[in-house]
Coordinates of C-alpha atoms in Angstrom, one line a residue:
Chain C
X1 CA 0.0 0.0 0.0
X2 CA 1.2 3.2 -0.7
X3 CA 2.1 5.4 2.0
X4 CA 3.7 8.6 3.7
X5 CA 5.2 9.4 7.3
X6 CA 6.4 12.8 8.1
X7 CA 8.6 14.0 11.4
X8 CA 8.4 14.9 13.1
X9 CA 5.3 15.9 14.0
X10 CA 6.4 19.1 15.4
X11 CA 9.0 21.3 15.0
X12 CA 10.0 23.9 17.4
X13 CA 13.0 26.8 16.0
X14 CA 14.8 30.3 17.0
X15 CA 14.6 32.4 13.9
X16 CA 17.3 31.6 12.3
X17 CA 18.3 27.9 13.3
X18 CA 18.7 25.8 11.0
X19 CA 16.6 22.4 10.1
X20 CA 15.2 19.4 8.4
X21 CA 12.0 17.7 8.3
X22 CA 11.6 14.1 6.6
X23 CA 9.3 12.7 4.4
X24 CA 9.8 8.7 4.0
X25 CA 7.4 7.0 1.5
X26 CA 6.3 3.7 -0.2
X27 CA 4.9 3.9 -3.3
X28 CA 4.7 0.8 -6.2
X29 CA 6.4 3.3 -8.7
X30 CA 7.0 7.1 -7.6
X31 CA 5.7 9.5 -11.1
X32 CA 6.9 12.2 -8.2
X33 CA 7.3 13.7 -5.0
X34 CA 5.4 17.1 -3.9
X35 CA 6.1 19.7 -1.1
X36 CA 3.1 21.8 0.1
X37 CA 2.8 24.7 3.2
X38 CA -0.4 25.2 4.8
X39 CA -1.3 27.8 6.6
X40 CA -4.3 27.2 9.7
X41 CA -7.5 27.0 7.5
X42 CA -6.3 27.5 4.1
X43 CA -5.4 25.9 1.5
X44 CA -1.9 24.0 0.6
X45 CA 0.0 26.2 -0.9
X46 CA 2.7 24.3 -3.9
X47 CA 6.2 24.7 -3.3
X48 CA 8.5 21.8 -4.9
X49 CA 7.9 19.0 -7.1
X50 CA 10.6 16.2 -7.1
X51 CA 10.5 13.4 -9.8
X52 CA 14.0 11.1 -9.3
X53 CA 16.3 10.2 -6.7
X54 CA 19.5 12.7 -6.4
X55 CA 17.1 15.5 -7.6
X56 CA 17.3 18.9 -5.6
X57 CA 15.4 22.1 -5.6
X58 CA 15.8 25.5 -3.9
X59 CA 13.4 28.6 -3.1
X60 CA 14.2 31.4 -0.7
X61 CA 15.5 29.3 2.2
X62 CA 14.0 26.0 1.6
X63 CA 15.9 23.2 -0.2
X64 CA 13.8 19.8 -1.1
X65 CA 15.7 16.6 -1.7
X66 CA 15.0 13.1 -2.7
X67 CA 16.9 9.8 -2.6
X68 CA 14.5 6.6 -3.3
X69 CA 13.0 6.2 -0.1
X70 CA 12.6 9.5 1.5
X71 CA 12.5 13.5 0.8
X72 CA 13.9 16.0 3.5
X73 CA 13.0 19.4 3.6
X74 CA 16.0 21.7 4.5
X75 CA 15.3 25.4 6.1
X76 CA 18.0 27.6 6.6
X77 CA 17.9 30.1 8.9
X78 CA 14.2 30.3 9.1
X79 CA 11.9 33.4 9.8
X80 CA 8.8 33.6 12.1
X81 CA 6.8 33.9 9.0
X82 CA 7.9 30.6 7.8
X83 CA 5.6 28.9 10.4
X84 CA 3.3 26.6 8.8
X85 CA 2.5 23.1 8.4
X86 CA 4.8 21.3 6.0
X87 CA 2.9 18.5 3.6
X88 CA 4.5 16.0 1.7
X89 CA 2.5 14.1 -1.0
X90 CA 3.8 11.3 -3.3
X91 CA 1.8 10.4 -7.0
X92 CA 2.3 6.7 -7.6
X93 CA 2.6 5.8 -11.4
X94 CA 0.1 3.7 -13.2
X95 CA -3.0 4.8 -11.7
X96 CA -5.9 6.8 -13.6
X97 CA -5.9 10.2 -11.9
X98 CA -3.3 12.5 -10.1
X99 CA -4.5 11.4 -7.0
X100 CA -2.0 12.6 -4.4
X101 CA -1.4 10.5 -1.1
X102 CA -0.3 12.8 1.5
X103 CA 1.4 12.5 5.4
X104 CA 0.1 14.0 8.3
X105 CA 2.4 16.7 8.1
X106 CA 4.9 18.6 10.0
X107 CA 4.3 21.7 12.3
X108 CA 6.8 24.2 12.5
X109 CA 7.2 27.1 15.0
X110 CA 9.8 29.8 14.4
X111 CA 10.1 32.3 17.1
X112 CA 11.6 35.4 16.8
Chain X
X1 CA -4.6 34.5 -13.9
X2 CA -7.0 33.8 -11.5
X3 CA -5.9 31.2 -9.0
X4 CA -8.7 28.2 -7.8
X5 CA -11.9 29.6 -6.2
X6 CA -13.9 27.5 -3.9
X7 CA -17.3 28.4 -2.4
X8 CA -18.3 28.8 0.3
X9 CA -15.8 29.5 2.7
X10 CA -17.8 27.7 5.7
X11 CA -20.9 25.7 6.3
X12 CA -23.4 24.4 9.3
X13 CA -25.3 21.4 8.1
X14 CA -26.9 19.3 10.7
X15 CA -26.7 15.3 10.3
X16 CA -28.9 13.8 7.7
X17 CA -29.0 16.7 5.0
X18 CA -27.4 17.3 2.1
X19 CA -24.8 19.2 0.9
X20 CA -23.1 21.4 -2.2
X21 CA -19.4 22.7 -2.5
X22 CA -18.4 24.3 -5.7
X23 CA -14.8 25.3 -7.0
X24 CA -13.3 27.1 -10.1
X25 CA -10.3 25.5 -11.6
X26 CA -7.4 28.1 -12.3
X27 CA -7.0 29.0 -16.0
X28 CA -6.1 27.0 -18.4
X29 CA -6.5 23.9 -16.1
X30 CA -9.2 21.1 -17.2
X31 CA -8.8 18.8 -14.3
X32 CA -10.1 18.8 -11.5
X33 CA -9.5 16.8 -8.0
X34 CA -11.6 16.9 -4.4
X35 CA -9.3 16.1 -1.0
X36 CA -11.3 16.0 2.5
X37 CA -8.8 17.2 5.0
X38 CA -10.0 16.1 8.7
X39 CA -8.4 18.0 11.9
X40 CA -4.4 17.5 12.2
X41 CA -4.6 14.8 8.9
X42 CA -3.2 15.2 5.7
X43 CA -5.7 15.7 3.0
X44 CA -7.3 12.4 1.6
X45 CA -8.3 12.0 -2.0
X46 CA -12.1 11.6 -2.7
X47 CA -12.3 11.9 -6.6
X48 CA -11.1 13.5 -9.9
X49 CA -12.7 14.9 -13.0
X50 CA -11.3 15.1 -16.2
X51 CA -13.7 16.4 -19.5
X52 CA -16.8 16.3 -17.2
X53 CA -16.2 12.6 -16.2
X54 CA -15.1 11.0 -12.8
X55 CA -12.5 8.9 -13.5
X56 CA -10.9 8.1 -10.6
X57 CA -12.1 7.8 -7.1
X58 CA -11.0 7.1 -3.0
X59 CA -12.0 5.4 -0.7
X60 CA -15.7 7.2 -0.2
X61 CA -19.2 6.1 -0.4
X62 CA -21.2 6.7 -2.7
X63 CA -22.8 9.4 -0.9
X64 CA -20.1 11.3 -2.2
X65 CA -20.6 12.7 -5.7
X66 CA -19.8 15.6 -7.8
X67 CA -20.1 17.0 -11.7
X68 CA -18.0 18.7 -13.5
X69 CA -18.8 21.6 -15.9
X70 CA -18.0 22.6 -19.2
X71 CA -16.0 25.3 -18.0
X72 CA -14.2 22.9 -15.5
X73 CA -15.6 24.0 -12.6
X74 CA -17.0 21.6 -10.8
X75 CA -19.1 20.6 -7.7
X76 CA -18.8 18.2 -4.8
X77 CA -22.3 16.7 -3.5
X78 CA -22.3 15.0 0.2
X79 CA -25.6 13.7 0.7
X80 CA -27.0 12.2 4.3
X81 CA -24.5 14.1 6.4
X82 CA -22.7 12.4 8.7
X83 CA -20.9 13.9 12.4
X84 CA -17.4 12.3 10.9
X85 CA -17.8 14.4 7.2
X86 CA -16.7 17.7 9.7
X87 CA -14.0 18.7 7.6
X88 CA -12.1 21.1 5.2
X89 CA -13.3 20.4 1.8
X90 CA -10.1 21.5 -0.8
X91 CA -10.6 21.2 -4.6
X92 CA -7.0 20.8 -6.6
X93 CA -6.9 22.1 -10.1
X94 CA -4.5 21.1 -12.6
X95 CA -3.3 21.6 -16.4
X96 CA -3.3 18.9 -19.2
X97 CA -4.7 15.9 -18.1
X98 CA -5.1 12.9 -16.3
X99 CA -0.7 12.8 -16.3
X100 CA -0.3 16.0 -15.3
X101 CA 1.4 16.5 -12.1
X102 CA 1.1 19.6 -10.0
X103 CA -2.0 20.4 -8.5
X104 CA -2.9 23.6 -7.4
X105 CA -5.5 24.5 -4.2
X106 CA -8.4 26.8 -3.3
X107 CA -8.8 27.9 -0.4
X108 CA -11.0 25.3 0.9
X109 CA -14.7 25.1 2.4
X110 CA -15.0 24.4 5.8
X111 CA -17.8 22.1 6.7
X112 CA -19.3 21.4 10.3
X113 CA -22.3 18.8 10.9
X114 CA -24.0 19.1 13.8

């Protein structure tokens, strides 16, 4: 069965230290890995799409990267306004739809 | 470019009745995807519409059912409301197909059965 676990499931920074939060997944064939933020009651907001192990990608001071069986999300010196909840969703190939499969998240704090 | 739209933003239904959500893709995108998010989960995948047909669905009942418009917007139907359906309802829109891969979300309608 395809799955995701995030961790953990909180995360608590000063502005400006440094982090990672994981993703692990099982999927029967990965057609690719996505990084979301969610603000309380809104909607996920996209930030990285990873398709193959060894791939990186960078915005502002987040870094996503994947190896075959898990994604971490690297934030470097964070700000307060970087609080948020932290989705990773995986798309397994061979199905029908888009359907993405998602984890529980991971909460992140920054205080000033 | 106007980002997805959902409608409306929250919603008191009690148990037993029945329910309408309604989303606007973003432009350009002809596929369209509904997630039910419960407190503190992840967002679980309840269906997807491509060219006005379902062609994929989640684990839901059939009490579960949507359309989907010649524009691509599209519309999620709960009917016999249950406690557990309590929820934020997001609708993901994406561009060229059932193989594209980014989805993009509205903001989401927030449902409470009483």
């Amino acid at each position: 069965e395809d799955q995701v676990t995030q961790s953990p499931e909180a995360l608590r920074l000063q502005e400006g230290e440094s982090s990672s939060l994981n993703c692990s997944y099982t999927v029967s064939g990965l057609r690719g890995l996505f990084w979301y933020r969610q603000d309380p009651g809104k909607g996920p907001e996209f930030l990285f799409t990873l398709y193959s192990a060894g791939e990186e990608k960078e915005k502002e001071r987040l870094k996503a990267t994947l190896t075959k069986k898990e994604s971490f999300l690297h934030i470097t010196a964070p700000k307060p306004e970087d609080s948020a909840t932290y989705l990773c969703a995986v798309q397994a190939r061979g199905g029908a739809t888009n359907k993405l499969i998602f984890g529980t998240g991971t909460l992140l704090a920054v205080q000033p | 470019e106007t980002g997805v739209t959902q409608s409306p933003t929250h919603l008191i239904k009690t148990r037993g009745q029945q329910v309408t959500l309604r989303c606007s893709s973003q432009s350009g995108h002809n596929t369209v995807s509904w997630y039910q998010q419960a407190l503190g989960q992840g967002p679980q995948f309840i269906f997807q519409y491509y060219r006005e047909e379902e062609n994929g669905r989640g684990n839901f009942p059939p009490r579960f059912s949507g359309l989907q418009f010649p524009n691509y917007s599209s519309e999620l139907n709960v009917n016999a409301l249950e406690l557990d359906d309590s929820a934020l309802y997001l609708c993901a829109s994406s561009p060229g197909g059932t193989y594209s891969y980014e989805q993009y979300f509205g903001p989401g309608t927030r449902l409470t059965v009483t």
